[in-house]
PDB file of C-alpha atoms and ligand atoms in Angstrom:
ATOM      1  CA  MET A1177      96.959  90.065  56.213  1.00 40.00           C
ATOM      2  CA  GLN A1178      98.693  89.130  59.561  1.00 54.00           C
ATOM      3  CA  ASP A1179      99.298  85.597  60.579  1.00 80.00           C
ATOM      4  CA  ARG A1180      98.899  86.026  64.265  1.00 94.00           C
ATOM      5  CA  ALA A1181      96.406  83.736  65.822  1.00 94.00           C
ATOM      6  CA  ARG A1182      93.204  85.220  66.838  1.00 96.00           C
ATOM      7  CA  MET A1183      92.272  85.325  70.603  1.00 97.00           C
ATOM      8  CA  ILE A1184      88.692  85.572  71.599  1.00 98.00           C
ATOM      9  CA  ALA A1185      88.699  86.167  75.360  1.00 98.00           C
ATOM     10  CA  GLY A1186      85.806  86.355  77.761  1.00 98.00           C
ATOM     11  CA  ASN A1187      86.166  88.168  81.056  1.00 98.00           C
ATOM     12  CA  TRP A1188      83.246  87.101  83.159  1.00 98.00           C
ATOM     13  CA  LYS A1189      84.024  89.604  85.986  1.00 98.00           C
ATOM     14  CA  MET A1190      81.906  88.506  89.044  1.00 98.00           C
ATOM     15  CA  ASN A1191      79.610  86.303  87.157  1.00 98.00           C
ATOM     16  CA  ASN A1192      79.132  82.535  86.838  1.00 98.00           C
ATOM     17  CA  GLY A1193      79.771  80.443  90.028  1.00 98.00           C
ATOM     18  CA  ALA A1194      81.008  76.821  89.737  1.00 98.00           C
ATOM     19  CA  ALA A1195      77.639  75.443  88.746  1.00 98.00           C
ATOM     20  CA  ALA A1196      76.909  78.042  86.028  1.00 98.00           C
ATOM     21  CA  THR A1197      80.502  77.504  84.786  1.00 98.00           C
ATOM     22  CA  VAL A1198      80.050  73.719  84.349  1.00 98.00           C
ATOM     23  CA  SER A1199      76.721  74.478  82.319  1.00 98.00           C
ATOM     24  CA  PHE A1200      78.486  77.211  80.164  1.00 98.00           C
ATOM     25  CA  PHE A1201      81.264  74.792  79.177  1.00 98.00           C
ATOM     26  CA  GLU A1202      78.736  71.989  78.418  1.00 97.00           C
ATOM     27  CA  LYS A1203      76.830  74.369  76.043  1.00 97.00           C
ATOM     28  CA  LEU A1204      80.067  75.674  74.484  1.00 97.00           C
ATOM     29  CA  GLY A1205      81.328  72.076  74.150  1.00 96.00           C
ATOM     30  CA  SER A1206      78.303  70.911  72.412  1.00 95.00           C
ATOM     31  CA  TRP A1207      78.378  73.899  70.086  1.00 95.00           C
ATOM     32  CA  LEU A1208      82.003  73.167  69.187  1.00 95.00           C
ATOM     33  CA  SER A1209      81.227  69.560  68.420  1.00 94.00           C
ATOM     34  CA  ALA A1210      77.632  69.390  67.179  1.00 93.00           C
ATOM     35  CA  ASP A1211      76.777  72.559  65.442  1.00 94.00           C
ATOM     36  CA  GLU A1212      78.265  73.065  61.961  1.00 94.00           C
ATOM     37  CA  THR A1213      79.495  76.557  62.845  1.00 94.00           C
ATOM     38  CA  GLY A1214      80.893  75.238  66.082  1.00 95.00           C
ATOM     39  CA  LYS A1215      82.733  72.660  64.294  1.00 95.00           C
ATOM     40  CA  GLY A1216      84.397  75.253  62.106  1.00 94.00           C
ATOM     41  CA  ALA A1217      85.427  77.009  65.314  1.00 94.00           C
ATOM     42  CA  ALA A1218      86.776  73.867  66.754  1.00 95.00           C
ATOM     43  CA  ALA A1219      88.766  73.236  63.522  1.00 95.00           C
ATOM     44  CA  ALA A1220      90.051  76.685  63.631  1.00 94.00           C
ATOM     45  CA  GLY A1221      91.118  76.041  67.273  1.00 94.00           C
ATOM     46  CA  LYS A1222      92.800  72.921  66.479  1.00 93.00           C
ATOM     47  CA  SER A1223      94.794  74.363  63.662  1.00 93.00           C
ATOM     48  CA  GLY A1224      96.001  77.300  65.946  1.00 92.00           C
ATOM     49  CA  ARG A1225      94.169  79.850  63.988  1.00 94.00           C
ATOM     50  CA  ILE A1226      91.942  80.846  66.994  1.00 95.00           C
ATOM     51  CA  GLU A1227      92.554  80.742  70.667  1.00 96.00           C
ATOM     52  CA  ILE A1228      89.476  80.788  72.966  1.00 97.00           C
ATOM     53  CA  VAL A1229      90.120  82.179  76.525  1.00 98.00           C
ATOM     54  CA  VAL A1230      87.674  82.315  79.438  1.00 98.00           C
ATOM     55  CA  ALA A1231      88.386  84.208  82.630  1.00 98.00           C
ATOM     56  CA  PRO A1232      86.027  83.079  85.395  1.00 98.00           C
ATOM     57  CA  PRO A1233      85.977  84.391  88.879  1.00 98.00           C
ATOM     58  CA  PHE A1234      88.597  82.683  91.252  1.00 98.00           C
ATOM     59  CA  THR A1235      86.277  80.222  92.816  1.00 98.00           C
ATOM     60  CA  SER A1236      85.024  78.962  89.417  1.00 98.00           C
ATOM     61  CA  LEU A1237      88.615  78.458  87.971  1.00 98.00           C
ATOM     62  CA  ALA A1238      88.918  74.728  89.096  1.00 97.00           C
ATOM     63  CA  ALA A1239      85.354  74.096  87.638  1.00 98.00           C
ATOM     64  CA  ALA A1240      86.445  75.664  84.309  1.00 98.00           C
ATOM     65  CA  VAL A1241      89.762  73.902  84.182  1.00 98.00           C
ATOM     66  CA  ALA A1242      87.869  70.557  84.597  1.00 97.00           C
ATOM     67  CA  ALA A1243      84.950  71.398  82.260  1.00 97.00           C
ATOM     68  CA  LYS A1244      86.699  72.974  79.347  1.00 95.00           C
ATOM     69  CA  LYS A1245      87.812  69.890  77.558  1.00 84.00           C
ATOM     70  CA  SER A1246      89.357  71.301  74.614  1.00 86.00           C
ATOM     71  CA  GLU A1247      93.222  72.156  74.766  1.00 87.00           C
ATOM     72  CA  TYR A1248      92.704  75.286  72.530  1.00 92.00           C
ATOM     73  CA  ILE A1249      90.559  76.946  75.332  1.00 97.00           C
ATOM     74  CA  GLY A1250      92.831  78.667  77.767  1.00 97.00           C
ATOM     75  CA  ILE A1251      91.693  79.615  81.242  1.00 98.00           C
ATOM     76  CA  ALA A1252      92.704  83.038  82.610  1.00 98.00           C
ATOM     77  CA  ALA A1253      92.564  84.574  85.947  1.00 98.00           C
ATOM     78  CA  GLN A1254      91.145  88.201  86.142  1.00 98.00           C
ATOM     79  CA  ASN A1255      93.849  89.506  88.526  1.00 98.00           C
ATOM     80  CA  ALA A1256      96.820  88.314  90.630  1.00 98.00           C
ATOM     81  CA  HIS A1257      99.209  89.643  93.337  1.00 98.00           C
ATOM     82  CA  PHE A1258     102.868  90.212  92.474  1.00 98.00           C
ATOM     83  CA  GLU A1259     104.321  88.231  95.401  1.00 98.00           C
ATOM     84  CA  PRO A1260     104.422  84.546  95.358  1.00 98.00           C
ATOM     85  CA  LYS A1261     103.013  84.115  98.972  1.00 97.00           C
ATOM     86  CA  GLY A1262     102.779  85.845 102.310  1.00 98.00           C
ATOM     87  CA  ALA A1263     100.518  87.951 104.485  1.00 98.00           C
ATOM     88  CA  PHE A1264      98.197  89.496 101.767  1.00 98.00           C
ATOM     89  CA  THR A1265      94.658  88.660 102.923  1.00 98.00           C
ATOM     90  CA  GLY A1266      92.314  88.205 100.263  1.00 97.00           C
ATOM     91  CA  GLU A1267      94.881  88.045  97.310  1.00 98.00           C
ATOM     92  CA  ILE A1268      96.003  85.164  95.120  1.00 98.00           C
ATOM     93  CA  SER A1269      99.447  84.671  93.691  1.00 98.00           C
ATOM     94  CA  LEU A1270     100.506  83.843  90.128  1.00 98.00           C
ATOM     95  CA  GLN A1271     102.025  80.424  91.357  1.00 98.00           C
ATOM     96  CA  MET A1272      98.509  79.500  92.906  1.00 98.00           C
ATOM     97  CA  LEU A1273      96.783  80.403  89.539  1.00 98.00           C
ATOM     98  CA  GLU A1274      99.305  78.248  87.666  1.00 98.00           C
ATOM     99  CA  GLU A1275      98.704  75.309  89.947  1.00 98.00           C
ATOM    100  CA  ALA A1276      94.935  75.781  89.425  1.00 98.00           C
ATOM    101  CA  GLY A1277      95.413  75.372  85.726  1.00 97.00           C
ATOM    102  CA  CYS A1278      95.410  78.884  84.459  1.00 98.00           C
ATOM    103  CA  LYS A1279      97.421  79.842  81.347  1.00 98.00           C
ATOM    104  CA  TYR A1280      96.693  83.586  81.359  1.00 98.00           C
ATOM    105  CA  VAL A1281      96.095  86.297  83.696  1.00 98.00           C
ATOM    106  CA  ILE A1282      94.450  89.622  82.903  1.00 98.00           C
ATOM    107  CA  LEU A1283      96.141  92.603  84.354  1.00 98.00           C
ATOM    108  CA  GLY A1284      95.132  96.356  84.445  1.00 98.00           C
ATOM    109  CA  HIS A1285      91.453  95.861  83.563  1.00 98.00           C
ATOM    110  CA  SER A1286      89.838  99.188  83.799  1.00 97.00           C
ATOM    111  CA  GLU A1287      87.706  98.087  86.851  1.00 97.00           C
ATOM    112  CA  ARG A1288      90.930  97.094  88.769  1.00 98.00           C
ATOM    113  CA  ARG A1289      92.257 100.715  87.859  1.00 97.00           C
ATOM    114  CA  HIS A1290      89.351 102.760  88.392  1.00 95.00           C
ATOM    115  CA  VAL A1291      87.214 100.857  90.978  1.00 96.00           C
ATOM    116  CA  PHE A1292      89.924  99.319  92.982  1.00 97.00           C
ATOM    117  CA  GLY A1293      92.646 102.041  92.591  1.00 97.00           C
ATOM    118  CA  GLU A1294      95.348  99.932  90.834  1.00 98.00           C
ATOM    119  CA  THR A1295      98.204 102.451  89.736  1.00 98.00           C
ATOM    120  CA  ASP A1296     100.629 102.151  86.863  1.00 98.00           C
ATOM    121  CA  ASP A1297     103.413 101.410  89.283  1.00 98.00           C
ATOM    122  CA  LEU A1298     101.557  98.632  90.982  1.00 98.00           C
ATOM    123  CA  LEU A1299     100.704  97.117  87.367  1.00 98.00           C
ATOM    124  CA  GLN A1300     104.330  97.351  86.473  1.00 98.00           C
ATOM    125  CA  LYS A1301     105.124  95.035  89.428  1.00 98.00           C
ATOM    126  CA  LYS A1302     102.219  92.655  88.495  1.00 98.00           C
ATOM    127  CA  LEU A1303     103.516  92.481  84.859  1.00 98.00           C
ATOM    128  CA  ASP A1304     107.104  91.978  85.830  1.00 98.00           C
ATOM    129  CA  SER A1305     106.029  89.088  88.201  1.00 98.00           C
ATOM    130  CA  THR A1306     103.916  87.618  85.515  1.00 98.00           C
ATOM    131  CA  LEU A1307     106.575  87.810  82.822  1.00 98.00           C
ATOM    132  CA  GLY A1308     108.809  85.786  85.273  1.00 97.00           C
ATOM    133  CA  SER A1309     106.125  83.204  85.947  1.00 98.00           C
ATOM    134  CA  LYS A1310     104.657  80.575  83.754  1.00 97.00           C
ATOM    135  CA  LEU A1311     101.410  82.536  83.143  1.00 98.00           C
ATOM    136  CA  LEU A1312     100.947  84.749  80.106  1.00 98.00           C
ATOM    137  CA  PRO A1313      99.722  88.318  80.691  1.00 98.00           C
ATOM    138  CA  ILE A1314      96.801  90.021  78.893  1.00 98.00           C
ATOM    139  CA  PHE A1315      97.465  93.591  79.806  1.00 98.00           C
ATOM    140  CA  CYS A1316      94.690  96.168  79.533  1.00 98.00           C
ATOM    141  CA  ALA A1317      95.210  99.807  78.621  1.00 98.00           C
ATOM    142  CA  GLY A1318      92.631 102.418  77.734  1.00 98.00           C
ATOM    143  CA  GLU A1319      91.593 106.030  78.253  1.00 97.00           C
ATOM    144  CA  LEU A1320      88.729 107.565  80.227  1.00 97.00           C
ATOM    145  CA  LEU A1321      86.034 109.534  78.262  1.00 96.00           C
ATOM    146  CA  GLU A1322      87.440 112.986  79.271  1.00 96.00           C
ATOM    147  CA  GLU A1323      90.920 111.842  78.125  1.00 97.00           C
ATOM    148  CA  ARG A1324      89.511 110.861  74.781  1.00 96.00           C
ATOM    149  CA  GLU A1325      87.501 114.179  74.551  1.00 95.00           C
ATOM    150  CA  SER A1326      90.580 116.187  75.324  1.00 97.00           C
ATOM    151  CA  GLY A1327      92.563 114.307  72.576  1.00 96.00           C
ATOM    152  CA  ASP A1328      94.835 112.471  75.083  1.00 97.00           C
ATOM    153  CA  THR A1329      94.029 108.786  74.073  1.00 98.00           C
ATOM    154  CA  GLU A1330      97.666 108.234  72.718  1.00 98.00           C
ATOM    155  CA  ARG A1331      99.288 110.059  75.479  1.00 98.00           C
ATOM    156  CA  VAL A1332      97.357 107.797  78.021  1.00 98.00           C
ATOM    157  CA  LEU A1333      98.208 104.712  76.135  1.00 98.00           C
ATOM    158  CA  GLU A1334     101.781 105.604  75.896  1.00 98.00           C
ATOM    159  CA  ARG A1335     102.001 106.400  79.713  1.00 98.00           C
ATOM    160  CA  GLN A1336     100.271 103.200  80.716  1.00 98.00           C
ATOM    161  CA  LEU A1337     102.313 100.980  78.451  1.00 98.00           C
ATOM    162  CA  SER A1338     105.689 102.588  79.007  1.00 98.00           C
ATOM    163  CA  ILE A1339     105.403 102.322  82.772  1.00 98.00           C
ATOM    164  CA  ALA A1340     104.087  98.752  82.600  1.00 98.00           C
ATOM    165  CA  LEU A1341     106.632  97.617  80.175  1.00 98.00           C
ATOM    166  CA  ALA A1342     109.820  99.435  81.612  1.00 98.00           C
ATOM    167  CA  ASN A1343     111.467  96.357  82.676  1.00 98.00           C
ATOM    168  CA  ALA A1344     110.176  93.924  79.913  1.00 97.00           C
ATOM    169  CA  ALA A1345     112.521  92.473  77.223  1.00 97.00           C
ATOM    170  CA  ALA A1346     111.638  92.292  73.422  1.00 96.00           C
ATOM    171  CA  ALA A1347     111.308  88.475  73.759  1.00 96.00           C
ATOM    172  CA  ASP A1348     108.668  88.978  76.391  1.00 95.00           C
ATOM    173  CA  ALA A1349     106.640  91.303  74.022  1.00 94.00           C
ATOM    174  CA  ALA A1350     107.065  89.022  71.039  1.00 94.00           C
ATOM    175  CA  LYS A1351     106.298  85.614  72.825  1.00 95.00           C
ATOM    176  CA  LYS A1352     104.388  86.093  76.038  1.00 97.00           C
ATOM    177  CA  LEU A1353     102.455  89.425  76.063  1.00 98.00           C
ATOM    178  CA  THR A1354      98.898  90.229  74.768  1.00 98.00           C
ATOM    179  CA  ILE A1355      97.724  93.834  75.092  1.00 98.00           C
ATOM    180  CA  ALA A1356      94.015  94.631  75.107  1.00 98.00           C
ATOM    181  CA  TYR A1357      92.938  98.160  74.044  1.00 98.00           C
ATOM    182  CA  GLU A1358      89.862  98.760  76.195  1.00 98.00           C
ATOM    183  CA  PRO A1359      88.618 102.390  76.189  1.00 97.00           C
ATOM    184  CA  VAL A1360      87.073 102.828  79.645  1.00 96.00           C
ATOM    185  CA  TRP A1361      84.048 104.775  78.233  1.00 96.00           C
ATOM    186  CA  ALA A1362      83.218 101.734  76.029  1.00 96.00           C
ATOM    187  CA  ILE A1363      83.346  99.049  78.841  1.00 96.00           C
ATOM    188  CA  GLY A1364      79.902  97.776  79.861  1.00 91.00           C
ATOM    189  CA  THR A1365      78.297 100.932  78.409  1.00 93.00           C
ATOM    190  CA  GLY A1366      76.910  99.710  75.134  1.00 92.00           C
ATOM    191  CA  LYS A1367      79.076 102.370  73.400  1.00 92.00           C
ATOM    192  CA  VAL A1368      81.491 100.494  71.154  1.00 91.00           C
ATOM    193  CA  ALA A1369      84.344 102.384  69.614  1.00 93.00           C
ATOM    194  CA  SER A1370      84.009 102.792  65.883  1.00 95.00           C
ATOM    195  CA  ASN A1371      86.010 100.480  63.751  1.00 96.00           C
ATOM    196  CA  ASP A1372      88.403 103.310  62.762  1.00 96.00           C
ATOM    197  CA  ASP A1373      88.808 104.444  66.396  1.00 96.00           C
ATOM    198  CA  ALA A1374      89.606 100.882  67.494  1.00 97.00           C
ATOM    199  CA  GLN A1375      92.012 100.298  64.687  1.00 98.00           C
ATOM    200  CA  GLY A1376      93.735 103.683  65.285  1.00 98.00           C
ATOM    201  CA  ALA A1377      94.469 103.012  68.866  1.00 98.00           C
ATOM    202  CA  CYS A1378      95.542  99.396  68.224  1.00 98.00           C
ATOM    203  CA  SER A1379      97.794 100.558  65.437  1.00 98.00           C
ATOM    204  CA  PHE A1380      99.237 103.186  67.780  1.00 98.00           C
ATOM    205  CA  ILE A1381      99.827 100.373  70.335  1.00 98.00           C
ATOM    206  CA  ARG A1382     101.712  98.317  67.640  1.00 98.00           C
ATOM    207  CA  SER A1383     103.934 101.173  66.689  1.00 98.00           C
ATOM    208  CA  PHE A1384     104.670 101.869  70.307  1.00 98.00           C
ATOM    209  CA  ILE A1385     105.895  98.176  70.699  1.00 98.00           C
ATOM    210  CA  GLY A1386     107.826  98.531  67.463  1.00 98.00           C
ATOM    211  CA  GLN A1387     109.601 101.572  68.764  1.00 98.00           C
ATOM    212  CA  LYS A1388     110.352 100.150  72.117  1.00 97.00           C
ATOM    213  CA  PHE A1389     111.127  96.422  71.258  1.00 97.00           C
ATOM    214  CA  GLY A1390     111.659  96.385  67.372  1.00 97.00           C
ATOM    215  CA  GLN A1391     109.685  95.227  64.244  1.00 96.00           C
ATOM    216  CA  GLU A1392     109.715  91.434  65.179  1.00 96.00           C
ATOM    217  CA  ALA A1393     107.968  92.064  68.485  1.00 97.00           C
ATOM    218  CA  ALA A1394     105.472  94.454  66.884  1.00 97.00           C
ATOM    219  CA  GLN A1395     104.492  91.923  64.224  1.00 97.00           C
ATOM    220  CA  LYS A1396     104.267  88.994  66.700  1.00 97.00           C
ATOM    221  CA  ILE A1397     102.330  90.749  69.631  1.00 97.00           C
ATOM    222  CA  ARG A1398      98.581  90.215  69.782  1.00 97.00           C
ATOM    223  CA  ILE A1399      96.519  93.222  70.298  1.00 98.00           C
ATOM    224  CA  LEU A1400      92.807  92.863  71.346  1.00 98.00           C
ATOM    225  CA  TYR A1401      89.924  95.325  71.369  1.00 98.00           C
ATOM    226  CA  GLY A1402      87.449  95.370  74.271  1.00 98.00           C
ATOM    227  CA  GLY A1403      84.495  97.555  74.934  1.00 97.00           C
ATOM    228  CA  SER A1404      80.796  96.493  74.376  1.00 96.00           C
ATOM    229  CA  VAL A1405      81.619  93.892  71.836  1.00 97.00           C
ATOM    230  CA  LYS A1406      78.464  91.907  70.809  1.00 97.00           C
ATOM    231  CA  PRO A1407      77.789  89.336  68.115  1.00 96.00           C
ATOM    232  CA  GLU A1408      76.494  92.220  65.870  1.00 96.00           C
ATOM    233  CA  ASN A1409      79.610  94.303  65.910  1.00 96.00           C
ATOM    234  CA  SER A1410      82.444  91.797  66.292  1.00 97.00           C
ATOM    235  CA  ALA A1411      83.042  91.093  62.719  1.00 96.00           C
ATOM    236  CA  GLY A1412      83.601  94.624  61.769  1.00 96.00           C
ATOM    237  CA  ILE A1413      86.147  95.162  64.596  1.00 97.00           C
ATOM    238  CA  LEU A1414      87.855  91.913  63.838  1.00 96.00           C
ATOM    239  CA  SER A1415      88.351  93.000  60.129  1.00 96.00           C
ATOM    240  CA  GLN A1416      90.684  95.766  61.205  1.00 97.00           C
ATOM    241  CA  LYS A1417      94.257  95.091  60.470  1.00 96.00           C
ATOM    242  CA  ASP A1418      95.889  95.726  63.750  1.00 97.00           C
ATOM    243  CA  ILE A1419      93.140  94.040  65.958  1.00 97.00           C
ATOM    244  CA  ASP A1420      93.991  90.344  66.545  1.00 97.00           C
ATOM    245  CA  GLY A1421      91.114  89.451  68.775  1.00 98.00           C
ATOM    246  CA  LEU A1422      88.580  90.573  71.367  1.00 98.00           C
ATOM    247  CA  LEU A1423      88.224  90.829  75.032  1.00 98.00           C
ATOM    248  CA  ILE A1424      84.547  90.555  75.946  1.00 98.00           C
ATOM    249  CA  GLY A1425      82.718  91.201  79.180  1.00 98.00           C
ATOM    250  CA  GLY A1426      78.957  91.082  79.215  1.00 97.00           C
ATOM    251  CA  ALA A1427      78.515  89.163  76.004  1.00 98.00           C
ATOM    252  CA  SER A1428      80.944  86.313  77.179  1.00 98.00           C
ATOM    253  CA  VAL A1429      78.887  85.375  80.377  1.00 98.00           C
ATOM    254  CA  GLU A1430      76.369  83.243  78.296  1.00 98.00           C
ATOM    255  CA  ALA A1431      77.762  80.476  76.071  1.00 98.00           C
ATOM    256  CA  GLU A1432      75.389  81.351  73.144  1.00 97.00           C
ATOM    257  CA  SER A1433      76.378  84.960  72.636  1.00 97.00           C
ATOM    258  CA  PHE A1434      80.156  84.094  73.213  1.00 98.00           C
ATOM    259  CA  ALA A1435      79.868  81.288  70.662  1.00 97.00           C
ATOM    260  CA  ARG A1436      78.133  83.699  68.216  1.00 96.00           C
ATOM    261  CA  ILE A1437      81.251  86.160  68.537  1.00 97.00           C
ATOM    262  CA  ILE A1438      83.668  83.166  68.191  1.00 97.00           C
ATOM    263  CA  ALA A1439      82.001  82.336  64.936  1.00 95.00           C
ATOM    264  CA  THR A1440      82.614  85.747  63.445  1.00 94.00           C
ATOM    265  CA  ALA A1441      86.328  85.321  64.344  1.00 91.00           C
ATOM    266  CA  PHE A1442      86.894  82.650  61.702  1.00 81.00           C
ATOM    267  CA  GLY A1443      84.512  84.135  59.105  1.00 72.00           C
ATOM    268  CA  ALA A1444      81.505  82.030  59.700  1.00 52.00           C
TER     269      ALA A1444
HETATM  270  C1  PEP B1340      85.607  93.990  79.748  1.00 95.87           C
HETATM  271  O1  PEP B1340      85.037  93.879  80.925  1.00 95.87           O
HETATM  272  O2  PEP B1340      86.735  93.724  79.597  1.00 95.87           O
HETATM  273  C2  PEP B1340      84.573  94.516  78.725  1.00 95.87           C
HETATM  274  C3  PEP B1340      85.155  94.811  77.531  1.00 95.87           C
HETATM  275  O3  PEP B1340      83.299  94.459  79.134  1.00 95.87           O
HETATM  276  P1  PEP B1340      82.017  94.677  78.033  1.00 95.87           P
HETATM  277  O4  PEP B1340      82.367  93.676  76.773  1.00 95.87           O
HETATM  278  O5  PEP B1340      80.962  94.219  78.909  1.00 95.87           O
HETATM  279  O6  PEP B1340      82.078  96.247  77.650  1.00 95.87           O
END
């Protein structure tokens, strides 16, 4: 069994304004300190076995940083620009996110790729800038339904990761990077990948990292699964050997379902 700390990350997308964010962390905080299962999760967090990450929308970041209380809850941004400042209307830089108290930034989410047209080349720039900043990237990769049906899943993952990581060093992969395997057809659709399919793709990603950066990086890097994770299916996915955590959209917006998923990550 691996000794990588698990990461349970919630991507709220465009949900939960500042007031809803405060109420989310009040509920999560009382679960972590009052409920027996929550206390187990808090102990797992304190001992470094689980890291909880929440990615609110930009305007809720300050509220999340102020309200989260526990040091083992990390705040992530959902996107960033690769330049530190300048004439980029509507964009936010990594340095601004760091100043706002973020620890992580999600890059390459399927909605950024497929709704907002972010390309592999753009994501390489974003990843390079993030690896040169104090923020830690959670880099998403995954295939469309037609790519899966034509047997191209591994080819797509290899293309997305080799372009994104072209300039990265082995130490970056070992110490800074988290990869989230998120099959596009499973995101927000209720169609979760089977445990075997999720494990197969995550194992492929780990081998890719091993070939590119060596075995130490492959053993240290955290690989998450994301796509229609719910409290009912999270334990099965987390029991797979190459899956170190989850990136959760819809089921992370409410504190209760997010907490129920966290509970499955430490075997409650
Ligand atoms: C996501 O947005 O990264 C995601 C996995 O969404 P959902 O859990 O809703 O499928």
